[in-house]
XYZ file of C-alpha atoms in Angstrom:
782
model
C 151.227 182.540 41.424
C 147.454 183.821 41.822
C 147.325 187.632 40.206
C 143.693 187.562 39.929
C 142.624 188.834 43.062
C 141.189 184.659 44.172
C 141.905 182.969 46.860
C 144.006 179.888 46.163
C 142.327 176.202 45.927
C 145.090 175.675 49.052
C 143.406 177.975 51.126
C 141.437 177.593 53.886
C 140.870 180.813 55.960
C 138.720 183.426 56.971
C 140.091 186.642 54.238
C 138.104 188.893 57.005
C 140.456 188.693 60.069
C 141.907 191.726 60.870
C 144.906 190.999 63.035
C 147.330 188.620 62.345
C 148.909 186.687 65.074
C 152.926 185.652 64.724
C 152.684 181.722 65.648
C 155.234 179.206 65.113
C 153.730 178.051 61.880
C 152.846 179.926 58.624
C 149.382 180.148 59.219
C 147.637 180.081 55.676
C 145.793 183.294 56.148
C 149.347 185.172 55.952
C 150.457 182.995 52.840
C 147.133 184.428 51.049
C 147.573 187.745 52.130
C 151.373 187.851 50.433
C 150.434 186.325 47.384
C 147.574 188.922 46.867
C 150.587 191.579 47.363
C 148.878 192.875 50.519
C 150.602 191.327 53.307
C 152.508 193.972 54.639
C 154.301 192.683 57.709
C 155.574 189.722 56.017
C 158.797 190.207 57.471
C 156.853 188.679 60.803
C 156.317 185.594 58.573
C 159.025 184.852 55.971
C 162.963 185.014 57.507
C 164.527 183.830 60.614
C 162.629 183.946 63.925
C 162.682 182.858 67.270
C 159.917 180.491 68.086
C 158.961 177.665 69.968
C 158.677 174.162 68.542
C 157.108 171.243 70.312
C 158.271 172.534 73.443
C 162.517 173.381 71.911
C 163.429 176.739 71.690
C 165.108 177.162 67.790
C 164.406 179.648 64.642
C 162.044 179.292 62.068
C 163.793 179.637 58.895
C 161.038 180.335 55.565
C 161.785 181.827 51.995
C 159.896 182.476 48.761
C 162.070 180.889 46.345
C 158.706 179.260 43.585
C 160.938 177.908 41.318
C 163.618 176.198 43.266
C 164.499 172.714 43.074
C 165.595 171.997 46.463
C 166.563 174.248 49.464
C 168.623 174.098 52.305
C 169.907 176.857 55.159
C 173.521 176.539 56.021
C 175.930 178.235 58.371
C 178.373 178.037 60.932
C 175.932 175.753 63.198
C 176.287 173.228 60.609
C 179.166 173.877 58.942
C 178.184 174.344 55.854
C 176.541 171.206 54.888
C 173.528 171.225 52.449
C 172.427 167.919 53.699
C 171.901 168.524 57.629
C 168.923 171.066 57.646
C 166.893 170.668 54.534
C 163.608 172.856 53.815
C 160.508 171.347 52.778
C 158.227 172.993 50.406
C 154.987 174.459 51.897
C 151.114 173.758 51.418
C 151.551 176.634 48.837
C 154.163 175.134 46.551
C 156.525 178.092 47.090
C 156.988 179.142 50.302
C 159.837 176.676 51.944
C 160.297 176.268 55.811
C 162.522 174.797 58.117
C 162.609 174.654 62.226
C 166.002 174.558 63.685
C 166.165 173.907 67.158
C 169.450 175.405 69.887
C 170.266 178.127 67.448
C 171.537 181.052 69.430
C 171.282 185.111 68.466
C 174.440 185.906 65.704
C 174.189 182.702 63.839
C 175.687 183.070 60.590
C 173.414 181.418 57.597
C 172.660 181.404 53.800
C 170.365 179.796 51.861
C 171.619 177.121 49.408
C 169.574 176.896 46.716
C 169.413 174.277 43.850
C 167.840 175.861 40.625
C 165.104 173.319 38.516
C 167.254 173.248 35.725
C 170.083 171.581 38.252
C 173.737 173.074 38.429
C 175.300 173.890 41.551
C 173.951 175.016 44.230
C 173.285 178.946 44.403
C 173.718 180.896 47.853
C 171.811 183.772 49.107
C 171.418 185.216 51.610
C 168.069 185.754 53.357
C 166.385 188.743 51.609
C 164.111 189.529 54.857
C 167.174 188.560 57.070
C 167.257 191.419 60.049
C 170.946 191.430 60.131
C 174.521 190.823 57.659
C 177.470 189.894 58.248
C 180.517 192.831 57.780
C 181.495 193.111 54.414
C 183.555 191.558 52.603
C 181.505 188.681 53.858
C 177.686 188.707 53.016
C 175.580 186.045 54.810
C 172.645 186.980 56.671
C 172.786 186.741 61.163
C 170.190 185.699 62.782
C 168.762 188.624 65.365
C 166.330 189.120 67.650
C 164.197 192.290 67.252
C 162.009 191.848 70.586
C 164.453 193.187 73.354
C 164.430 196.632 72.701
C 162.465 198.405 75.415
C 161.753 201.854 73.635
C 161.730 205.217 75.299
C 160.054 207.537 72.751
C 156.470 206.959 73.811
C 155.517 210.882 74.245
C 157.459 211.750 71.023
C 154.761 209.490 69.505
C 151.477 211.543 70.822
C 152.935 214.775 70.269
C 152.922 213.641 66.251
C 149.702 212.948 67.050
C 148.503 216.224 67.923
C 150.314 217.793 64.593
C 150.605 218.248 61.301
C 153.811 218.316 59.016
C 152.854 220.811 56.565
C 152.104 223.884 59.577
C 155.783 222.744 61.349
C 159.327 223.560 60.633
C 161.206 221.238 58.417
C 164.912 222.105 57.824
C 166.447 219.016 57.446
C 170.036 217.737 57.773
C 171.277 215.193 55.012
C 173.538 212.682 56.405
C 176.241 210.034 54.943
C 176.919 207.988 58.646
C 180.059 206.803 56.762
C 181.399 210.822 56.476
C 179.960 212.600 58.078
C 182.778 211.986 60.969
C 185.226 209.501 61.883
C 187.623 208.265 64.421
C 190.951 210.054 65.195
C 192.127 206.525 62.999
C 189.595 207.021 60.198
C 187.318 204.306 61.721
C 183.289 204.775 60.780
C 181.480 206.623 64.180
C 179.200 204.017 65.348
C 175.337 204.041 65.588
C 175.665 204.705 69.260
C 178.532 207.611 68.444
C 176.298 209.148 66.045
C 173.671 209.268 68.976
C 176.250 211.179 71.102
C 177.790 213.582 68.475
C 175.310 213.733 65.559
C 172.304 214.148 67.406
C 173.934 216.935 69.888
C 175.604 218.439 66.724
C 172.160 218.533 65.253
C 170.232 220.234 67.869
C 172.741 222.890 68.841
C 172.579 223.333 64.775
C 168.726 223.410 65.085
C 168.040 221.396 62.377
C 164.305 219.621 62.807
C 165.452 215.945 60.464
C 168.137 213.821 59.409
C 167.881 212.418 56.630
C 170.030 209.750 56.417
C 171.593 208.815 53.121
C 170.579 204.537 52.536
C 171.341 202.482 55.574
C 170.092 198.563 54.271
C 173.030 196.766 54.098
C 175.104 197.272 50.815
C 178.328 195.604 49.700
C 179.906 198.583 47.626
C 181.296 201.808 49.726
C 181.112 203.496 46.823
C 177.545 202.994 45.896
C 176.436 205.354 48.219
C 173.837 202.250 50.044
C 171.794 203.081 46.664
C 172.878 198.998 45.810
C 170.875 197.011 48.352
C 171.570 193.304 49.073
C 169.475 192.989 52.562
C 166.645 195.178 52.524
C 165.468 194.742 55.777
C 169.124 194.974 57.592
C 170.408 197.743 58.902
C 174.055 197.827 57.465
C 176.192 196.183 60.280
C 179.208 199.009 59.480
C 177.829 201.412 62.529
C 176.924 198.653 64.405
C 173.380 196.251 65.214
C 169.893 197.144 64.687
C 169.396 197.951 68.375
C 172.046 200.153 68.277
C 170.188 202.033 65.519
C 167.206 201.992 67.547
C 169.312 203.677 70.089
C 170.076 206.360 67.616
C 166.308 206.985 66.553
C 164.967 206.941 70.119
C 167.831 209.664 71.316
C 166.833 211.545 68.260
C 163.334 211.794 69.563
C 164.423 212.423 72.999
C 166.037 215.914 71.259
C 162.844 216.747 69.295
C 164.810 215.317 66.212
C 162.857 213.103 63.701
C 164.468 210.536 61.354
C 164.179 210.037 57.915
C 165.600 207.446 55.859
C 166.303 207.052 52.421
C 164.713 204.640 50.480
C 165.427 202.258 47.344
C 162.360 200.781 46.285
C 163.206 200.958 42.234
C 166.416 198.414 41.732
C 168.216 196.195 43.710
C 172.112 195.261 43.495
C 173.514 192.326 40.804
C 175.399 190.604 43.539
C 175.419 187.193 43.981
C 173.948 187.268 47.420
C 171.586 189.297 46.546
C 168.049 189.426 45.312
C 168.827 188.674 41.490
C 167.600 185.111 39.857
C 166.632 184.827 43.891
C 165.581 180.967 43.004
C 167.642 180.885 39.777
C 165.110 182.508 37.291
C 164.181 185.838 37.793
C 161.628 186.444 40.972
C 161.975 189.897 42.084
C 162.656 190.994 38.412
C 160.650 190.926 35.466
C 160.993 188.476 32.722
C 161.265 190.802 30.382
C 164.844 192.340 30.276
C 163.760 195.749 28.532
C 161.938 196.263 31.916
C 164.414 194.495 34.126
C 168.294 195.937 33.517
C 168.824 199.090 34.642
C 171.766 199.848 32.372
C 172.588 203.348 33.438
C 173.648 202.167 37.348
C 174.358 198.603 36.362
C 171.696 197.209 38.722
C 168.416 195.654 38.100
C 164.950 196.958 38.692
C 162.211 195.381 40.101
C 158.581 193.902 38.989
C 155.943 196.023 40.594
C 153.752 193.810 39.031
C 154.265 190.507 40.771
C 152.091 190.629 43.723
C 154.873 188.919 45.941
C 157.222 191.771 45.010
C 154.307 194.097 46.437
C 154.024 192.364 49.338
C 157.941 192.410 49.855
C 158.487 195.800 49.316
C 155.193 197.498 50.918
C 156.314 195.472 54.280
C 159.744 196.337 54.008
C 158.122 200.345 54.264
C 156.302 199.324 57.190
C 158.604 197.415 58.778
C 161.315 200.524 58.975
C 158.608 202.822 60.543
C 157.376 199.901 62.465
C 160.561 198.267 63.902
C 163.150 201.341 64.101
C 160.220 203.747 64.995
C 161.466 205.984 61.878
C 159.089 209.359 60.971
C 159.812 209.044 56.900
C 160.724 207.828 53.702
C 162.253 209.573 51.084
C 161.962 207.718 47.727
C 164.507 207.351 45.485
C 164.324 207.884 41.805
C 160.862 207.760 41.208
C 161.154 209.170 38.218
C 162.772 206.397 36.800
C 160.295 204.165 38.146
C 157.483 206.055 36.214
C 158.850 206.236 32.973
C 159.506 203.013 30.826
C 162.138 204.972 29.037
C 164.197 207.102 31.886
C 167.516 206.667 31.140
C 167.350 204.599 27.880
C 168.273 204.830 23.856
C 165.540 204.599 21.831
C 165.279 200.417 20.845
C 165.427 199.869 25.001
C 161.964 200.223 25.708
C 158.820 199.160 24.945
C 155.626 201.687 25.267
C 152.712 200.624 27.822
C 149.451 198.997 26.008
C 148.378 203.115 25.486
C 151.386 203.449 23.593
C 153.340 206.212 26.374
C 156.070 206.010 28.405
C 154.239 205.376 31.881
C 154.904 202.291 33.507
C 151.461 201.479 34.604
C 152.352 198.804 37.115
C 154.470 200.962 39.178
C 151.980 204.148 39.318
C 149.514 201.539 40.849
C 152.235 199.932 42.919
C 153.189 203.875 44.111
C 149.512 204.431 45.539
C 149.509 201.092 47.032
C 152.394 201.473 48.973
C 151.777 205.643 49.604
C 148.019 204.317 50.917
C 149.012 201.266 53.213
C 151.176 203.732 54.687
C 149.424 206.467 55.881
C 146.615 203.709 56.415
C 148.642 202.507 59.432
C 151.153 205.746 59.694
C 149.142 208.865 59.194
C 152.120 211.169 60.294
C 154.705 209.119 57.995
C 156.554 211.387 55.510
C 156.403 210.080 52.172
C 159.115 212.205 50.179
C 159.701 211.648 46.300
C 163.058 212.134 44.454
C 160.613 213.088 41.662
C 163.121 214.942 38.446
C 160.320 215.969 36.282
C 157.523 217.326 35.882
C 155.108 214.288 36.347
C 152.045 215.607 37.561
C 150.286 215.296 41.471
C 152.995 213.503 42.684
C 152.118 214.723 46.099
C 148.710 214.786 45.939
C 146.337 212.184 47.245
C 145.210 208.921 45.066
C 141.406 209.998 45.615
C 142.646 213.037 43.734
C 144.420 211.223 41.310
C 147.785 211.684 42.889
C 150.447 209.126 43.487
C 149.986 209.597 46.930
C 153.410 211.082 48.337
C 152.744 214.109 50.817
C 156.089 216.176 49.494
C 158.107 216.178 46.747
C 161.386 217.373 45.977
C 161.823 220.575 43.930
C 164.633 219.475 41.465
C 163.580 222.326 39.040
C 164.317 224.992 41.784
C 167.275 224.011 42.705
C 169.226 223.308 39.034
C 167.731 227.062 38.149
C 168.925 228.850 41.528
C 171.942 226.633 41.825
C 173.271 228.023 37.593
C 171.877 231.150 39.141
C 174.412 231.043 41.820
C 177.780 230.006 40.072
C 177.029 233.587 37.149
C 179.139 235.931 37.724
C 176.879 238.663 39.569
C 177.721 240.964 36.046
C 175.219 238.582 34.258
C 172.623 237.875 36.738
C 170.423 240.459 35.504
C 170.163 239.134 32.521
C 168.770 235.562 33.792
C 166.331 236.661 36.425
C 164.011 234.990 35.582
C 166.062 231.878 37.187
C 165.629 233.017 40.898
C 161.778 233.992 40.043
C 160.339 230.705 37.935
C 159.717 228.544 40.572
C 157.024 230.898 41.494
C 155.485 229.533 38.455
C 154.642 226.104 39.903
C 155.567 226.652 43.439
C 152.285 225.301 44.799
C 151.283 223.166 42.219
C 153.126 220.091 44.862
C 153.981 220.350 48.513
C 158.060 220.649 47.495
C 160.953 220.345 50.093
C 163.813 222.499 48.581
C 166.971 220.609 48.251
C 170.233 221.008 48.424
C 171.158 217.225 48.547
C 174.421 215.244 47.853
C 174.024 215.032 44.543
C 174.859 218.581 43.632
C 178.486 218.530 45.653
C 179.940 215.530 43.708
C 181.203 214.310 40.233
C 183.047 217.704 39.251
C 179.960 220.045 40.447
C 182.065 221.577 43.339
C 180.785 222.072 46.464
C 177.831 224.865 47.706
C 180.606 227.771 48.543
C 182.950 226.532 45.339
C 179.852 227.248 43.162
C 179.947 230.978 43.988
C 181.971 233.279 41.730
C 184.214 236.183 43.215
C 186.832 236.495 46.032
C 187.253 234.411 48.911
C 184.913 237.569 50.689
C 182.251 237.319 48.258
C 182.059 233.060 48.284
C 180.998 233.351 51.739
C 178.742 236.427 51.112
C 177.246 235.127 48.030
C 176.417 231.342 49.967
C 174.891 233.280 53.163
C 172.789 234.658 50.838
C 171.600 231.917 48.898
C 170.984 230.317 52.079
C 168.827 232.962 53.461
C 166.668 233.502 49.971
C 166.523 229.418 50.662
C 164.875 230.069 54.261
C 162.665 232.471 52.822
C 161.411 230.422 49.512
C 158.319 228.891 50.153
C 159.118 224.825 50.492
C 160.428 222.719 53.392
C 164.131 222.596 53.322
C 166.861 219.875 52.951
C 171.055 220.421 52.938
C 173.722 217.821 52.980
C 176.359 217.890 55.458
C 178.804 220.586 54.963
C 177.006 222.868 53.078
C 176.486 224.859 56.473
C 180.284 225.490 57.519
C 181.382 226.252 54.133
C 183.377 223.524 53.295
C 185.498 223.716 49.504
C 186.112 220.607 48.481
C 183.412 218.269 46.909
C 181.611 215.516 49.497
C 183.661 211.879 49.466
C 182.243 208.905 50.759
C 185.709 207.550 52.098
C 186.599 210.661 54.095
C 185.403 212.851 57.233
C 183.701 216.295 56.645
C 186.883 219.483 57.027
C 186.133 219.739 60.890
C 189.349 221.630 61.209
C 187.886 224.395 58.569
C 186.081 226.230 61.329
C 188.564 225.407 63.700
C 191.706 227.061 61.841
C 189.568 229.720 59.410
C 187.684 232.790 61.103
C 185.551 232.648 58.180
C 184.541 229.160 58.178
C 183.532 229.438 61.866
C 181.633 232.419 61.067
C 179.872 230.320 58.530
C 179.040 227.793 60.701
C 177.414 230.271 63.519
C 175.682 232.017 60.634
C 173.883 228.698 59.557
C 173.266 228.374 63.148
C 171.633 231.114 63.894
C 169.586 231.603 60.642
C 167.923 228.053 61.505
C 167.055 229.515 64.334
C 165.837 231.960 62.880
C 164.028 230.431 60.781
C 162.252 227.960 63.811
C 161.466 231.003 65.375
C 159.025 232.510 62.939
C 155.992 230.923 61.572
C 155.636 233.025 58.973
C 158.642 231.269 57.130
C 157.103 227.762 57.804
C 153.649 227.366 58.223
C 152.396 228.200 55.389
C 154.916 226.550 52.523
C 152.045 225.124 49.918
C 149.888 228.192 48.931
C 149.721 231.697 48.158
C 148.172 232.709 51.266
C 151.874 232.598 52.697
C 153.606 234.034 49.919
C 153.076 237.678 48.362
C 156.021 239.311 45.600
C 156.632 243.288 46.674
C 159.078 242.871 43.871
C 159.922 240.145 41.357
C 161.089 242.670 38.101
C 164.133 244.363 39.413
C 166.916 242.347 37.122
C 168.801 245.469 36.681
C 169.888 245.433 40.121
C 168.947 241.603 40.481
C 167.040 242.284 43.689
C 163.971 240.606 44.972
C 162.083 241.427 47.384
C 158.511 239.603 48.844
C 156.940 238.781 51.976
C 156.215 235.155 53.808
C 153.066 234.928 55.873
C 151.949 233.271 58.581
C 148.115 231.479 59.409
C 147.681 234.281 60.844
C 148.072 237.094 57.700
C 149.275 239.951 60.290
C 152.224 237.881 60.927
C 154.418 238.553 58.423
C 158.173 239.264 57.170
C 159.449 240.980 54.516
C 162.304 239.700 52.914
C 164.864 241.458 50.392
C 167.840 239.774 48.755
C 170.305 241.521 47.261
C 172.446 239.280 44.178
C 175.462 241.604 43.665
C 178.046 243.416 45.433
C 177.052 246.343 45.260
C 175.426 248.629 48.254
C 171.571 249.890 46.998
C 171.578 253.804 48.943
C 167.708 255.360 48.819
C 166.304 251.587 48.075
C 162.592 251.511 48.334
C 160.055 249.171 48.062
C 156.305 249.083 49.117
C 154.948 247.551 52.605
C 151.890 246.217 53.623
C 150.852 248.465 55.961
C 151.776 251.461 58.101
C 154.187 252.388 60.410
C 157.907 250.886 61.488
C 159.759 248.691 60.344
C 162.548 246.378 62.394
C 165.427 245.162 60.525
C 165.460 241.679 62.346
C 168.444 239.469 60.334
C 170.998 240.972 57.685
C 173.307 237.697 56.079
C 175.817 240.925 55.853
C 176.344 241.311 59.326
C 179.813 241.870 61.021
C 179.374 238.603 63.123
C 178.502 236.483 60.334
C 182.031 237.774 58.226
C 179.825 240.603 56.082
C 181.033 244.132 55.484
C 178.498 245.689 58.408
C 176.279 247.755 56.202
C 172.437 247.505 58.360
C 169.267 249.613 58.696
C 169.619 250.499 62.330
C 166.414 251.484 64.335
C 163.090 251.842 63.279
C 162.526 252.581 59.346
C 159.703 254.868 59.288
C 156.692 253.677 56.527
C 155.923 257.379 54.027
C 153.082 258.168 51.958
C 154.919 257.238 48.645
C 152.482 254.655 46.780
C 155.337 252.129 45.670
C 154.838 248.434 44.053
C 151.028 249.341 44.138
C 151.315 249.541 47.654
C 149.553 252.792 49.333
C 153.175 253.244 52.241
C 156.918 252.403 51.045
C 160.195 252.205 53.181
C 163.450 253.229 52.092
C 166.613 250.846 52.717
C 169.876 250.273 52.061
C 170.593 247.288 51.170
C 173.903 245.440 51.803
C 176.236 244.119 49.289
C 175.058 240.782 48.302
C 173.034 239.935 51.304
C 169.410 238.782 52.340
C 168.185 240.680 54.660
C 164.325 240.321 56.897
C 162.570 242.855 57.904
C 159.586 242.506 61.031
C 156.642 245.392 61.885
C 157.644 247.178 64.750
C 153.644 245.939 66.271
C 154.353 242.297 65.531
C 157.918 243.124 67.676
C 155.733 244.193 70.416
C 152.669 241.243 70.446
C 155.922 238.124 70.272
C 154.421 236.690 67.627
C 157.278 234.275 66.947
C 158.133 230.950 68.085
C 156.010 227.560 67.248
C 157.413 226.419 70.931
C 155.286 229.651 72.919
C 158.896 230.904 73.293
C 159.859 234.249 72.512
C 162.463 234.559 69.191
C 166.297 235.938 70.369
C 165.731 238.450 67.940
C 169.255 240.072 68.539
C 170.984 237.897 65.987
C 174.687 237.069 67.087
C 175.081 233.420 65.658
C 178.037 232.739 67.830
C 178.522 229.438 69.271
C 179.072 230.671 72.547
C 179.158 234.149 73.697
C 181.649 236.034 76.101
C 180.038 236.616 79.854
C 180.250 240.685 78.962
C 177.283 239.474 76.391
C 175.517 236.779 78.791
C 174.939 239.927 80.979
C 174.418 242.621 78.436
C 171.598 239.622 76.848
C 170.025 239.432 80.354
C 169.535 243.242 81.030
C 167.994 243.660 77.270
C 164.948 244.672 77.340
C 162.315 242.367 75.525
C 161.867 244.678 72.174
C 165.241 245.610 71.948
C 166.619 244.901 67.756
C 169.145 246.967 66.985
C 172.638 244.457 67.220
C 174.504 247.203 68.627
C 177.955 245.412 69.626
C 178.831 246.276 73.397
C 182.650 246.920 74.186
C 183.105 242.914 74.845
C 182.085 242.205 71.467
C 184.802 244.627 70.048
C 187.389 243.360 71.995
C 186.390 239.945 70.769
C 186.658 240.842 66.745
C 189.421 243.331 66.961
C 191.865 240.626 66.069
C 189.772 239.709 62.844
C 187.504 243.424 61.807
C 189.369 246.363 60.607
C 188.533 249.523 62.746
C 185.467 251.067 62.069
C 185.166 254.607 60.795
C 182.960 257.097 62.677
C 179.259 256.920 61.573
C 178.014 258.926 59.189
C 174.584 259.873 58.254
C 173.837 261.104 55.137
C 170.412 261.332 51.957
C 169.766 258.498 50.498
C 169.902 258.210 46.330
C 166.633 258.686 44.883
C 165.867 256.915 41.717
C 164.515 258.575 39.058
C 161.319 256.784 39.345
C 161.087 258.305 43.020
C 162.440 261.536 41.697
C 159.043 261.563 39.134
C 156.843 260.205 41.729
C 158.016 262.921 44.349
C 156.582 265.812 41.574
C 153.525 264.802 41.537
C 152.959 265.074 45.405
C 153.059 268.575 46.823
C 156.497 269.693 46.595
C 156.502 271.530 50.522
C 155.667 268.221 51.782
C 157.868 266.186 50.384
C 161.080 268.090 50.674
C 159.827 268.477 54.785
C 160.120 264.750 54.356
C 162.977 264.146 52.418
C 165.391 265.977 55.164
C 164.015 263.273 57.760
C 164.514 260.048 55.936
C 168.399 260.052 56.066
C 168.167 259.328 59.742
C 166.490 256.372 58.945
C 168.949 254.229 57.598
C 173.134 254.191 59.096
C 175.875 254.004 56.861
C 178.565 252.446 58.139
C 180.996 253.568 55.106
C 182.140 256.911 54.085
C 180.745 258.912 50.886
C 183.942 257.919 49.291
C 183.616 254.004 50.067
C 180.229 253.330 49.112
C 181.587 253.452 45.355
C 181.572 249.814 43.861
C 184.564 249.708 43.806
C 184.817 249.754 47.652
C 181.821 248.321 48.816
C 182.913 244.567 46.886
C 185.841 244.733 49.915
C 188.289 243.165 47.359
C 191.431 244.387 48.703
C 191.190 247.944 50.591
C 190.663 246.463 54.257
C 192.152 244.764 56.439
C 189.539 241.314 56.610
C 190.093 241.236 53.141
C 194.046 240.873 53.221
C 193.289 238.471 56.478
C 191.011 236.671 54.557
C 192.610 236.098 51.179
C 196.042 234.375 53.257
C 193.673 232.334 55.275
C 192.360 231.256 51.307
C 195.837 230.580 50.130
C 196.569 228.971 54.024
C 193.487 226.893 53.155
C 194.145 225.781 49.054
């Protein structure tokens, strides 16, 4: 192996040649690039390929095994006899090859490797194999990747015209083996998922699907993170072409596909990469570097150039052969830190006496630069759990070269905050606001991933404190805050419907919940409506990575556990106001400063009765007042629903129609129902475009009468004024202030009588019929 960057003696080719053509022979140029760590399509050279040689059709097998004494290809075509098809060592002395005629697609094979030190032969699957046997069998299968005809040309043409930074990214994370099962408890195939999953994701208004690892792996309990076949999409769910069909179908429906990729460590099973030719090869000679004691796996040797070719080619393989749109790189911290998950004495500092893995750093930069050179629109997302700087900055700026990074700090802070009883949240208010100390230091994705709903951590809804109603209210509030927070979004399957039990990799999600329990159905409808609202409003995603897209209104109201802020699109006049109340108390007469004079409309409310909320809302136009508040000349007075997030927009924006990224008007009347009644549809068809108040029709009342208690007549009353507001009012002209105050009550609607606005009643614990019904539902679920 030559690491100095000079051509070896056996190489006689042209190093400047830019196009590599696959032939029946291994070219010297391909071999040279492979050993230099710059062959980014090594899968076209190594592995099993259908070729024609001397007029005969067959398969060329090639494998890198420099320490082997001899190698044979064995399989069902030669009755696993090591004497029949021996391989010959290539001119570089490290790659072995053989041509075997008349082998059919699907043939099962392995490499029988005789180590230099003698002993029994080692039976290995093909590191570059495109397909594998179903578990528990472990051999590779010959597969022809040249037959599939792609239909997603329009998708890629459209991608060239846009930047992912300025587009909505609402990712649905999926474990293919447990999203849904058949009635018999069997896996859905890739083609089943193409029909069922894609349809569901589209209806739920997600923009991306991120699959947990789909490379071949022997143990279901590893969730796919302990891989033996990096180039083989797992056969559990079908063939490589079946998976291509799934990707094609996603693109046809405007949905991008992200793959969870694991270049940090690999499985120790005997058919895999560990001690591949009888000695360390893909792993380091240094046991401290090679062993991953925390996960029981083996780390890659990033300093070995052939390993670089293997891994970068593998990333390229998924983009080019399977048309995926992005990779989420697992456990980047494990790659970057020599002491990650290790005790003192289990690691050695680098040459500078530091903890950084210099070879891994160089590899990641090389990986990202290579991918973006060939695929400029690719998504390269780092799961990096530390404060390592500049992860998502370009290499030329001193960064690691990814274009996105998971925000693990935000996730940990917010999940801890949301698990607190609302009584104690006022003393932990910084967990809501601290993320803005670093929110724009990276291009962040806000993940609510699979790691947070397993191993005793509870499901998302189970993390929420309080009774049955409050748990759903808390989750709705959290989701709406998450959507409004700067950064792209990711949610693990099951969170959208409020699944109570933790995720189980060996079982389906609880799809019966929204079918049998009204609150789960409404939670699913809420997720769908919130997702649509996100996609339809540029202010929530067009400027995610700098302060131009965000501005605080009030981040200091820890006493009430309320935050309010503004999200803005590239056009600063296109903005949205978000107010988040993290307690189950209604806040009447709550004043906030706003950017401009005029009227504001409440366009989304997580406390809407259609979503299982209490129905406290601000109806009609909320007119500004010339009362300075929060360092702004104009302010409005709101009724803040209990445990809820509301979004407001200026009336002038609604008239201008600044909403959708698809140039289609947003549906401002958010219902959240998956299927509207015919009466609802007729009403929507006759509604005026500017209508924003979500008043229920007679049909709607009939639809919900079985679940919701009868409402008492609406009553309008004067909002309570805070001491701070009173002090400000005294400084104003008393007569003018008194006259304006008389009009203020007409700007908010209070759906409860004065007696029902107390803390005891607004928590809806036991006094309403709906609460008793949902309590019974909770008991039934348990």
